Tab-separated table of C-alpha atoms in Angstrom:
chain	number	residue	atom	x	y	z
L	1324	MET	CA	39.550	46.960	35.547
L	1325	ARG	CA	35.854	47.876	35.640
L	1326	VAL	CA	33.334	45.903	34.787
L	1327	LEU	CA	30.346	47.827	33.267
L	1328	PRO	CA	26.692	46.267	32.867
L	1329	SER	CA	25.788	46.190	29.070
L	1330	GLY	CA	22.297	44.700	29.062
L	1331	SER	CA	21.921	40.700	29.059
L	1332	ALA	CA	24.031	39.868	26.578
L	1333	ALA	CA	27.362	41.704	26.900
L	1334	LEU	CA	29.828	43.071	29.530
L	1335	LEU	CA	31.750	45.963	28.751
L	1336	VAL	CA	35.525	46.213	30.849
L	1337	GLU	CA	36.877	49.573	31.134
L	1338	VAL	CA	40.629	49.862	31.595
L	1339	ALA	CA	43.258	52.356	32.365
L	1340	ASP	CA	44.557	52.857	28.735
L	1341	LEU	CA	44.741	51.198	25.356
L	1342	ASP	CA	47.976	49.334	26.162
L	1343	ALA	CA	46.086	47.655	29.178
L	1344	VAL	CA	43.098	47.214	26.457
L	1345	LEU	CA	45.396	45.549	24.001
L	1346	ALA	CA	46.848	43.517	26.861
L	1347	LEU	CA	43.642	42.277	27.794
L	1348	HIS	CA	42.496	41.613	24.642
L	1349	ALA	CA	45.423	39.527	23.783
L	1350	ALA	CA	44.634	37.169	27.008
L	1351	LEU	CA	41.308	36.890	26.045
L	1352	GLU	CA	41.680	36.158	22.378
L	1353	ALA	CA	43.944	33.231	23.589
L	1354	ASP	CA	41.989	32.082	25.983
L	1355	ARG	CA	38.325	32.810	24.990
L	1356	PRO	CA	35.580	32.299	27.721
L	1357	PRO	CA	33.147	29.825	26.510
L	1358	GLY	CA	30.129	30.984	25.170
L	1359	VAL	CA	31.880	34.444	23.919
L	1360	VAL	CA	30.916	35.202	20.498
L	1361	ASP	CA	32.673	38.358	19.842
L	1362	LEU	CA	35.283	40.762	21.631
L	1363	VAL	CA	35.220	44.205	20.889
L	1364	PRO	CA	38.368	46.286	21.807
L	1365	ALA	CA	38.411	50.209	21.597
L	1366	ALA	CA	40.579	53.170	23.212
L	1367	ARG	CA	39.821	51.862	26.651
L	1368	THR	CA	37.338	49.621	26.872
L	1369	VAL	CA	36.553	45.873	25.545
L	1370	LEU	CA	33.106	44.499	24.950
L	1371	LEU	CA	32.755	40.933	25.745
L	1372	VAL	CA	29.724	39.700	23.500
L	1373	VAL	CA	27.953	37.009	25.213
L	1374	ASP	CA	25.664	34.223	23.986
L	1375	PRO	CA	23.262	34.114	26.850
L	1376	GLU	CA	21.884	30.578	25.547
L	1377	VAL	CA	25.475	29.113	26.227
L	1378	THR	CA	26.639	30.912	29.584
L	1379	SER	CA	25.587	33.203	31.776
L	1380	LEU	CA	27.102	36.936	32.630
L	1381	ASP	CA	28.041	36.157	35.953
L	1382	ALA	CA	30.065	32.875	34.585
L	1383	VAL	CA	31.648	35.316	31.910
L	1384	GLU	CA	32.702	37.945	34.597
L	1385	ALA	CA	33.918	35.198	36.745
L	1386	ALA	CA	36.236	34.123	34.048
L	1387	LEU	CA	37.239	37.296	33.126
L	1388	ARG	CA	38.724	38.348	36.266
L	1389	ARG	CA	40.666	34.996	36.198
L	1390	VAL	CA	42.594	35.949	33.019
L	1391	THR	CA	46.080	37.587	33.200
L	1392	PRO	CA	46.477	40.418	30.683
L	1393	ARG	CA	49.534	39.779	28.334
L	1394	PRO	CA	51.258	43.204	27.635
L	1395	GLY	CA	52.450	43.300	24.403
L	1396	GLY	CA	51.059	39.965	23.641
L	1397	ARG	CA	49.973	40.889	19.995
L	1398	ALA	CA	51.624	39.125	17.311
L	1399	ASP	CA	53.312	41.540	14.137
L	1400	ALA	CA	51.060	40.936	11.685
L	1401	GLY	CA	53.474	42.129	8.988
L	1402	LEU	CA	53.898	45.551	7.110
L	1403	VAL	CA	51.428	47.438	4.603
L	1404	GLU	CA	52.927	50.582	2.735
L	1405	LEU	CA	50.065	53.014	1.763
L	1406	PRO	CA	50.455	55.516	-0.935
L	1407	VAL	CA	49.337	58.955	-0.107
L	1408	VAL	CA	48.638	62.169	-1.721
L	1409	TYR	CA	49.123	64.771	1.185
L	1410	ASP	CA	46.412	67.120	-0.133
L	1411	GLY	CA	43.870	66.788	2.845
L	1412	ALA	CA	41.517	69.863	3.695
L	1413	ASP	CA	42.244	69.708	7.060
L	1414	LEU	CA	46.195	69.761	7.349
L	1415	ALA	CA	46.369	73.245	8.118
L	1416	ASP	CA	44.360	73.142	11.022
L	1417	VAL	CA	46.160	69.802	12.099
L	1418	ALA	CA	49.296	72.070	11.643
L	1419	ALA	CA	48.091	74.644	14.058
L	1420	HIS	CA	46.908	72.289	16.694
L	1421	LEU	CA	50.261	70.882	16.748
L	1422	GLY	CA	52.096	73.896	16.207
L	1423	VAL	CA	54.116	72.943	13.370
L	1424	ALA	CA	53.846	74.012	9.676
L	1425	PRO	CA	51.788	71.609	7.221
L	1426	GLU	CA	54.861	70.242	5.667
L	1427	GLU	CA	56.146	69.047	9.233
L	1428	VAL	CA	52.444	67.412	9.825
L	1429	VAL	CA	53.348	65.277	6.349
L	1430	ALA	CA	56.967	64.863	7.362
L	1431	ARG	CA	56.004	63.305	10.585
L	1432	HIS	CA	52.914	61.333	9.432
L	1433	ALA	CA	54.924	59.931	6.746
L	1434	ASP	CA	57.952	59.252	8.766
L	1435	THR	CA	55.923	57.511	11.788
L	1436	GLU	CA	55.538	53.842	11.810
L	1437	TRP	CA	51.801	53.133	12.870
L	1438	THR	CA	49.936	49.860	13.945
L	1439	VAL	CA	46.381	48.540	13.684
L	1440	ALA	CA	45.163	48.768	17.423
L	1441	PHE	CA	41.771	47.870	16.591
L	1442	SER	CA	38.873	48.343	14.044
L	1443	GLY	CA	35.533	49.932	14.367
L	1444	PHE	CA	33.126	52.391	12.592
L	1445	ALA	CA	32.838	50.804	9.547
L	1446	PRO	CA	34.162	47.369	7.923
L	1447	GLY	CA	37.513	47.687	7.555
L	1448	PHE	CA	38.558	50.715	9.333
L	1449	GLY	CA	41.425	50.372	11.415
L	1450	TYR	CA	42.435	52.514	14.484
L	1451	LEU	CA	46.380	53.256	13.945
L	1452	THR	CA	48.279	54.183	16.663
L	1453	PRO	CA	51.929	56.079	16.273
L	1454	ALA	CA	55.145	54.669	17.325
L	1455	GLY	CA	56.011	57.214	19.744
L	1456	GLY	CA	53.080	59.856	20.130
L	1457	GLY	CA	52.324	63.423	19.316
L	1458	TRP	CA	49.132	63.259	17.267
L	1459	ASP	CA	46.599	64.549	19.801
L	1460	VAL	CA	44.590	66.234	17.586
L	1461	PRO	CA	40.603	66.572	17.892
L	1462	ARG	CA	37.728	65.670	16.159
L	1463	ARG	CA	36.253	68.229	13.613
L	1464	PRO	CA	33.724	70.347	15.671
L	1465	SER	CA	31.238	69.160	13.265
L	1466	PRO	CA	31.297	65.981	11.341
L	1467	ARG	CA	31.425	65.971	7.450
L	1468	THR	CA	28.247	64.609	6.041
L	1469	ARG	CA	30.664	63.236	3.041
L	1470	VAL	CA	33.869	61.916	3.217
L	1471	PRO	CA	35.328	60.201	0.420
L	1472	ALA	CA	36.887	56.393	0.263
L	1473	GLY	CA	40.782	56.381	0.555
L	1474	ALA	CA	40.759	59.472	2.578
L	1475	VAL	CA	43.333	59.453	5.621
L	1476	ALA	CA	42.830	61.440	8.223
L	1477	VAL	CA	43.808	61.528	11.980
L	1478	ALA	CA	42.299	62.468	15.531
L	1479	GLY	CA	42.172	61.502	18.931
L	1480	GLY	CA	45.493	60.318	18.707
L	1481	PHE	CA	44.934	57.919	15.836
L	1482	THR	CA	45.104	57.747	12.154
L	1483	GLY	CA	42.929	56.089	9.854
L	1484	VAL	CA	41.690	55.371	6.181
L	1485	TYR	CA	38.383	55.507	5.547
L	1486	PRO	CA	36.785	52.262	3.922
L	1487	ARG	CA	34.074	53.708	1.900
L	1488	GLU	CA	32.410	56.922	1.166
L	1489	SER	CA	30.724	58.113	4.960
L	1490	PRO	CA	30.127	60.392	7.233
L	1491	GLY	CA	32.916	61.319	9.421
L	1492	GLY	CA	34.461	63.755	11.984
L	1493	TRP	CA	38.227	62.911	11.685
L	1494	GLN	CA	40.593	65.720	10.247
L	1495	LEU	CA	41.419	64.981	6.526
L	1496	VAL	CA	45.354	64.985	6.002
L	1497	GLY	CA	45.617	63.002	2.655
L	1498	ARG	CA	44.277	60.339	0.356
L	1499	THR	CA	45.202	56.739	-0.871
L	1500	ASP	CA	43.980	55.061	-3.738
L	1501	VAL	CA	44.321	51.632	-2.098
L	1502	ALA	CA	41.024	49.974	-1.014
L	1503	VAL	CA	41.421	49.090	2.533
L	1504	PHE	CA	38.401	46.619	2.170
L	1505	ASP	CA	37.757	44.777	-0.674
L	1506	LEU	CA	35.584	41.926	-0.346
L	1507	ALA	CA	37.036	40.121	-3.520
L	1508	ARG	CA	40.367	39.938	-1.538
L	1509	ASP	CA	40.969	37.576	1.155
L	1510	PRO	CA	41.295	38.858	3.827
L	1511	ALA	CA	38.909	41.492	2.602
L	1512	ALA	CA	40.401	44.295	5.268
L	1513	LEU	CA	43.686	45.238	4.764
L	1514	LEU	CA	44.138	47.242	8.034
L	1515	ARG	CA	43.994	44.099	10.652
L	1516	PRO	CA	44.705	44.423	14.342
L	1517	GLY	CA	48.398	44.260	14.558
L	1518	VAL	CA	49.380	44.952	10.874
L	1519	ARG	CA	52.328	48.025	10.834
L	1520	VAL	CA	51.524	50.946	8.477
L	1521	ARG	CA	53.831	53.109	6.408
L	1522	PHE	CA	52.377	56.472	4.487
L	1523	VAL	CA	54.356	56.931	1.572
L	1524	PRO	CA	54.185	60.511	0.224
L	1525	CYS	CA	53.878	60.205	-3.723
B	210	MET	CA	13.833	29.066	-7.427
B	211	LEU	CA	11.821	31.933	-6.857
B	212	THR	CA	11.075	35.240	-8.597
B	213	VAL	CA	10.688	38.769	-6.621
B	214	LEU	CA	7.455	40.427	-8.608
B	215	ALA	CA	7.564	43.551	-6.136
B	216	PRO	CA	9.869	44.071	-3.308
B	217	GLY	CA	7.365	46.462	-1.054
B	218	PRO	CA	9.116	49.067	0.474
B	219	LEU	CA	12.218	47.222	1.614
B	220	THR	CA	13.068	43.599	1.763
B	221	THR	CA	15.940	42.064	2.563
B	222	VAL	CA	17.654	38.280	2.958
B	223	GLN	CA	18.859	37.509	6.389
B	224	ASP	CA	19.779	35.021	8.395
B	225	ARG	CA	21.602	34.950	11.916
B	226	GLY	CA	24.416	37.344	10.822
B	227	ARG	CA	28.190	37.500	11.243
B	228	PRO	CA	29.135	36.848	15.043
B	229	GLY	CA	32.871	37.257	15.484
B	230	LEU	CA	33.958	39.990	12.922
B	231	ALA	CA	34.354	42.905	15.313
B	232	GLY	CA	38.050	42.575	14.683
B	233	ILE	CA	37.604	44.088	11.395
B	234	GLY	CA	34.955	46.119	12.149
B	235	VAL	CA	31.889	44.102	10.927
B	236	GLY	CA	28.516	43.985	12.968
B	237	ARG	CA	26.499	41.135	13.799
B	238	SER	CA	23.310	42.002	11.435
B	239	GLY	CA	20.756	39.230	10.880
B	240	ALA	CA	16.999	39.142	10.938
B	241	ALA	CA	15.793	42.300	13.238
B	242	ASP	CA	13.270	39.817	14.790
B	243	ARG	CA	15.254	36.736	15.431
B	244	ALA	CA	12.491	34.916	17.311
B	245	ALA	CA	10.114	35.173	13.993
B	246	ALA	CA	12.856	34.228	11.650
B	247	GLU	CA	13.766	30.859	13.404
B	248	LEU	CA	10.266	30.288	13.965
B	249	ALA	CA	9.704	30.612	10.103
B	250	ASN	CA	12.872	27.955	9.725
B	251	ARG	CA	11.665	25.784	12.170
B	252	LEU	CA	7.888	25.228	10.707
B	253	VAL	CA	9.595	24.552	7.311
B	254	GLY	CA	12.321	22.260	8.729
B	255	ASN	CA	15.283	24.321	8.474
B	256	ALA	CA	18.121	24.451	10.316
B	257	PRO	CA	17.882	27.873	12.610
B	258	GLY	CA	20.609	30.042	10.242
B	259	ALA	CA	18.774	29.335	7.247
B	260	ALA	CA	18.203	32.456	5.062
B	261	VAL	CA	14.748	33.827	5.239
B	262	LEU	CA	13.239	37.141	3.391
B	263	GLU	CA	12.675	39.817	5.884
B	264	ALA	CA	9.707	42.380	4.589
B	265	THR	CA	9.183	45.656	5.990
B	266	LEU	CA	5.743	46.851	6.196
B	267	GLY	CA	4.582	44.291	3.657
B	268	GLY	CA	4.327	44.814	0.013
B	269	LEU	CA	6.132	41.763	-0.878
B	270	ALA	CA	5.242	39.880	-3.828
B	271	VAL	CA	6.942	36.539	-4.914
B	272	ARG	CA	5.990	33.938	-7.709
B	273	ALA	CA	7.229	30.017	-7.292
B	274	ASP	CA	9.176	28.829	-9.997
B	275	ALA	CA	9.165	25.233	-8.586
B	276	ASP	CA	6.748	23.520	-6.163
B	277	LEU	CA	7.983	24.939	-2.876
B	278	LEU	CA	6.933	24.650	0.924
B	279	VAL	CA	6.544	28.189	2.661
B	280	VAL	CA	5.610	29.939	5.473
B	281	THR	CA	5.206	33.653	6.923
B	282	THR	CA	5.928	34.812	10.513
B	283	GLY	CA	6.228	38.138	12.393
B	284	ALA	CA	3.877	40.864	10.875
B	285	ARG	CA	0.915	39.472	9.943
B	286	CYS	CA	-0.009	40.471	6.466
B	287	PRO	CA	-3.574	40.040	4.486
B	288	GLY	CA	-2.996	37.902	1.518
B	289	SER	CA	-0.538	35.392	3.109
B	290	PRO	CA	-3.037	32.283	3.894
B	291	VAL	CA	0.542	30.512	5.410
B	292	HIS	CA	0.948	32.889	8.314
B	293	THR	CA	2.708	30.562	11.179
B	294	ALA	CA	1.271	27.672	9.114
B	295	PRO	CA	3.449	26.402	6.228
B	296	GLY	CA	1.807	25.486	3.022
B	297	PRO	CA	2.764	24.966	-0.478
B	298	LEU	CA	3.292	27.385	-2.551
B	299	ARG	CA	2.974	25.656	-6.661
B	300	ALA	CA	4.875	26.165	-9.299
B	301	GLY	CA	3.868	29.593	-10.980
B	302	ALA	CA	1.650	30.395	-8.052
B	303	THR	CA	2.157	33.959	-6.333
B	304	LEU	CA	2.014	35.037	-2.786
B	305	ALA	CA	1.468	38.604	-2.402
B	306	LEU	CA	1.744	40.260	0.786
B	307	GLY	CA	-0.514	43.252	1.854
B	308	THR	CA	0.020	45.953	4.461
B	309	PRO	CA	0.241	44.365	7.966
B	310	PRO	CA	-2.712	45.978	10.429
B	311	ALA	CA	0.472	45.818	13.341
B	312	GLY	CA	3.693	45.201	13.521
B	313	LEU	CA	6.471	45.963	10.838
B	314	ARG	CA	8.417	42.905	9.793
B	315	THR	CA	7.258	39.765	8.210
B	316	TYR	CA	9.448	36.781	7.280
B	317	LEU	CA	9.007	34.558	4.624
B	318	ALA	CA	11.092	31.640	4.705
B	319	VAL	CA	11.293	28.463	2.378
B	320	ARG	CA	11.975	24.780	2.712
B	321	GLY	CA	15.804	24.635	1.922
B	322	GLY	CA	16.345	28.196	2.562
B	323	PHE	CA	17.441	30.819	0.273
B	324	ALA	CA	20.670	30.207	-1.511
B	325	VAL	CA	22.222	33.564	-2.379
B	326	ALA	CA	25.911	33.977	-2.205
B	327	PRO	CA	27.062	34.602	1.606
B	328	VAL	CA	29.302	37.525	2.165
B	329	LEU	CA	31.747	36.875	5.271
B	330	GLY	CA	29.989	33.971	6.359
B	331	SER	CA	26.661	35.134	6.182
B	332	ARG	CA	23.662	36.097	3.983
B	333	SER	CA	22.600	38.912	6.014
B	334	THR	CA	22.286	42.516	4.527
B	335	ASP	CA	23.852	44.891	6.870
B	336	VAL	CA	22.631	48.304	5.480
B	337	LEU	CA	24.811	50.204	7.560
B	338	ALA	CA	27.567	48.508	6.661
B	339	GLY	CA	26.641	48.080	3.235
B	340	LEU	CA	27.566	44.203	3.279
B	341	GLY	CA	25.776	41.355	2.137
B	342	PRO	CA	23.285	40.285	-0.724
B	343	PRO	CA	21.621	43.787	-2.080
B	344	VAL	CA	18.378	44.838	-1.235
B	345	LEU	CA	15.721	42.981	-3.221
B	346	ARG	CA	14.400	44.412	-6.562
B	347	ALA	CA	11.571	43.401	-8.783
B	348	GLY	CA	12.799	40.749	-11.192
B	349	ASP	CA	15.347	39.333	-9.120
B	350	VAL	CA	15.498	35.309	-8.844
B	351	LEU	CA	16.528	33.548	-5.602
B	352	PRO	CA	17.769	30.190	-5.520
B	353	VAL	CA	16.331	27.758	-2.896
B	354	GLY	CA	18.917	25.951	-1.440
B	355	GLY	CA	18.324	21.985	-0.868
B	356	ASP	CA	19.350	21.728	2.760
B	357	ALA	CA	16.613	21.059	5.378
B	358	GLY	CA	15.958	18.852	8.049
B	359	PRO	CA	13.209	16.562	8.853
B	360	PHE	CA	9.524	17.788	8.483
B	361	PRO	CA	8.513	19.472	11.473
B	362	ALA	CA	6.288	17.775	14.254
B	363	VAL	CA	4.237	20.675	14.083
B	364	ASP	CA	2.540	22.595	11.480
B	365	LEU	CA	0.755	25.498	13.393
B	366	ALA	CA	2.582	27.749	15.723
B	367	PRO	CA	0.149	29.736	18.046
B	368	GLY	CA	1.326	32.739	19.083
B	369	ALA	CA	0.650	36.346	19.759
B	370	ASP	CA	0.619	38.818	16.492
B	371	PRO	CA	2.901	41.840	17.032
B	372	PRO	CA	0.584	44.344	18.855
B	373	GLY	CA	-0.225	48.145	17.860
B	374	GLY	CA	-0.066	50.868	20.348
B	375	GLU	CA	1.894	50.892	23.685
B	376	VAL	CA	4.504	48.860	24.048
B	377	THR	CA	6.565	48.021	27.253
B	378	VAL	CA	9.955	46.248	27.555
B	379	ARG	CA	12.532	45.641	30.132
B	380	LEU	CA	15.399	47.971	30.454
B	381	LEU	CA	18.663	46.825	31.950
B	382	PRO	CA	21.674	48.836	33.133
B	383	GLY	CA	24.086	50.330	30.357
B	384	PRO	CA	27.677	51.259	31.008
B	385	ARG	CA	27.205	54.958	31.141
B	386	ALA	CA	24.263	55.475	32.895
B	387	ASP	CA	25.967	58.076	35.154
B	388	TRP	CA	26.538	60.428	32.133
B	389	LEU	CA	22.734	61.505	32.393
B	390	THR	CA	21.343	63.603	35.279
B	391	ALA	CA	19.470	61.689	37.920
B	392	ALA	CA	16.306	63.242	36.223
B	393	ALA	CA	17.215	62.106	32.852
B	394	ARG	CA	17.538	58.167	34.082
B	395	GLU	CA	14.194	58.472	35.489
B	396	ALA	CA	12.736	60.066	32.364
B	397	LEU	CA	14.625	57.347	30.062
B	398	ALA	CA	11.660	54.953	31.015
B	399	GLY	CA	9.531	57.078	28.474
B	400	PRO	CA	7.074	57.172	27.133
B	401	TRP	CA	8.821	57.437	24.020
B	402	THR	CA	7.560	57.856	20.217
B	403	VAL	CA	9.015	56.009	17.614
B	404	THR	CA	10.203	58.218	14.437
B	405	ALA	CA	10.169	57.758	11.001
B	406	GLU	CA	13.548	57.884	10.878
B	407	SER	CA	13.726	54.465	12.346
B	408	ASN	CA	15.380	51.440	10.396
B	409	ARG	CA	17.237	48.080	10.821
B	410	VAL	CA	19.900	50.102	12.600
B	411	GLY	CA	17.883	51.411	15.498
B	412	LEU	CA	14.925	52.743	16.490
B	413	ARG	CA	15.190	56.523	16.757
B	414	LEU	CA	12.893	57.892	19.727
B	415	THR	CA	11.568	61.097	20.647
B	416	GLY	CA	10.493	62.214	23.702
B	417	PRO	CA	11.400	64.519	26.580
B	418	ARG	CA	14.913	65.814	26.471
B	419	LEU	CA	17.682	63.996	28.320
B	420	GLU	CA	20.253	66.350	29.935
B	421	ARG	CA	23.462	64.997	30.418
B	422	ALA	CA	25.611	65.022	33.646
B	423	VAL	CA	28.903	64.641	31.650
B	424	ASP	CA	30.146	66.854	28.663
B	425	ALA	CA	32.804	65.317	27.682
B	426	GLU	CA	33.856	63.312	24.691
B	427	LEU	CA	33.305	59.651	24.780
B	428	PRO	CA	36.002	57.241	23.385
B	429	SER	CA	34.091	55.162	21.042
B	430	GLU	CA	33.353	51.949	22.709
B	431	GLY	CA	31.629	48.440	21.778
B	432	LEU	CA	27.970	48.132	21.965
B	433	VAL	CA	25.519	45.420	20.713
B	434	ARG	CA	21.907	45.461	19.777
B	435	GLY	CA	19.376	46.502	22.689
B	436	ALA	CA	21.958	49.525	23.391
B	437	VAL	CA	20.044	52.890	24.372
B	438	GLN	CA	22.302	55.651	23.302
B	439	VAL	CA	21.741	59.116	24.286
B	440	PRO	CA	23.445	61.616	21.636
B	441	PRO	CA	23.956	65.040	22.472
B	442	ALA	CA	20.712	66.176	21.309
B	443	GLY	CA	19.180	64.095	24.223
B	444	GLN	CA	16.649	61.975	21.856
B	445	PRO	CA	17.706	58.379	22.134
B	446	VAL	CA	18.361	55.821	19.919
B	447	LEU	CA	17.562	51.961	20.408
B	448	PHE	CA	20.039	50.007	18.247
B	449	LEU	CA	18.404	46.754	16.544
B	450	ALA	CA	20.236	44.170	13.983
B	451	ASP	CA	22.469	46.598	12.213
B	452	ALA	CA	23.849	48.275	15.382
B	453	PRO	CA	27.570	49.510	14.361
B	454	VAL	CA	30.430	47.877	16.112
B	455	THR	CA	30.946	50.805	18.355
B	456	GLY	CA	29.490	54.323	19.303
B	457	GLY	CA	31.250	57.418	20.483
B	458	TYR	CA	28.207	58.351	22.315
B	459	PRO	CA	27.123	57.045	25.675
B	460	VAL	CA	25.086	54.126	26.227
B	461	ALA	CA	22.579	54.534	29.176
B	462	GLY	CA	20.946	51.350	29.201
B	463	TYR	CA	19.983	48.125	27.356
B	464	VAL	CA	16.573	46.785	26.643
B	465	ASP	CA	17.054	43.131	27.619
B	466	ASP	CA	18.054	40.933	24.629
B	467	ALA	CA	14.903	38.807	24.910
B	468	ASP	CA	12.679	42.087	24.413
B	469	VAL	CA	14.737	43.521	21.649
B	470	ASP	CA	13.019	41.546	19.033
B	471	ARG	CA	9.722	43.099	19.865
B	472	CYS	CA	10.934	46.277	19.428
B	473	ALA	CA	12.167	45.548	15.922
B	474	GLN	CA	8.444	45.024	15.318
B	475	LEU	CA	7.525	48.535	16.135
B	476	ARG	CA	6.041	51.139	13.632
B	477	PRO	CA	6.991	55.064	13.812
B	478	GLY	CA	4.128	56.616	15.978
B	479	GLN	CA	3.872	53.558	18.133
B	480	THR	CA	4.909	54.159	21.825
B	481	LEU	CA	7.508	52.373	23.825
B	482	ARG	CA	8.004	52.238	27.509
B	483	LEU	CA	11.305	51.122	29.234
B	484	ARG	CA	10.522	49.146	32.247
B	485	ARG	CA	13.151	48.695	35.052
């Protein structure tokens, strides 16, 4: 565990891999140090956002070093099934990266159970990790300026669903009509950390 | 109630934002100059988290639909007789902000706060995420809340107006400073010029190109306002209120949180120095 400086109101903790991130994040969620107003888990890091009026970075770092990570400590947050039309513009490129036929990419994507590891990029954008692995596909060399809402994409070992139209650099494999972020729904985000996801071809 | 006659270049509703929602990818947002917004609330006896209006480069004109107590703070605009000194805006009276000679963002607070509908627990407009109350338009009618505390003991807050020209703020270490060459780490001090592409998300700065020592792809990681991020083109971005929850380029430094509000008052063309 490496604690990296992030100014006067945050600490960035770098760990070995995503499993270590989730274990540390679970422990911090269960026993959040006083004055920590937000936790931002990502692929290899957890950012602790601190209210400098309540506590000091030194106190937070001391508390952090007393935390015992909880491997596998995240509760199952239920299963979501997302109907997908697998007609993404990057299916052929993804297939080439993985050395299989496009139909095989679709079959694997739909046969895999995915779990939301963390969120970022945009409200409701979850980073989903596969049970197993085998999805190490790079981002597009140059991001698209416009990816439509509902686009299902893969990159860097993750899959995700674009909550709204935005720029994006992931490889597009399909699309869903389900709104993954909807303020009229409670909770607004469908793909919250811990939610398991099945993509159903339609 | 208060009616918007003209919004100027950009006016949004802001409060203290949405802490604690990074788990669903929602950033903090809130007033870009937090100190100015809190001062405005204090001067009319509001709680610190009451919603205020954030006008960008003046131009905001409003009409009171009832007797109100109002104040402006931040960038001092001609046309505001209530700047840092709260006063009445009688039913039917108008307040029209001109263009501030220096500074960028002016806050208008009304006693009781603006009671527009909150989104995910906050009345802040996050222009990056597209969350919160819509950007104000002429004809909008804003409800005023009834939730104010005792009248404040002070009715005038002396304080410096946001300056024009060159501004220097404190720079603290960031997590990925070692992704820059030694020369680039020195050059991070500036001087930088604030460009017109800047907004509530961040200041886009231009100056000498910062060379990277590491060319790898950084897995996205969390950041907060104040982060100085260096994209591949070598021209840094200083993130402000509507910073994303995570970023995929190295953060080489952080402006001290206490100084970030001053950065939010910089306009295009101004010079920024980052002092270690």
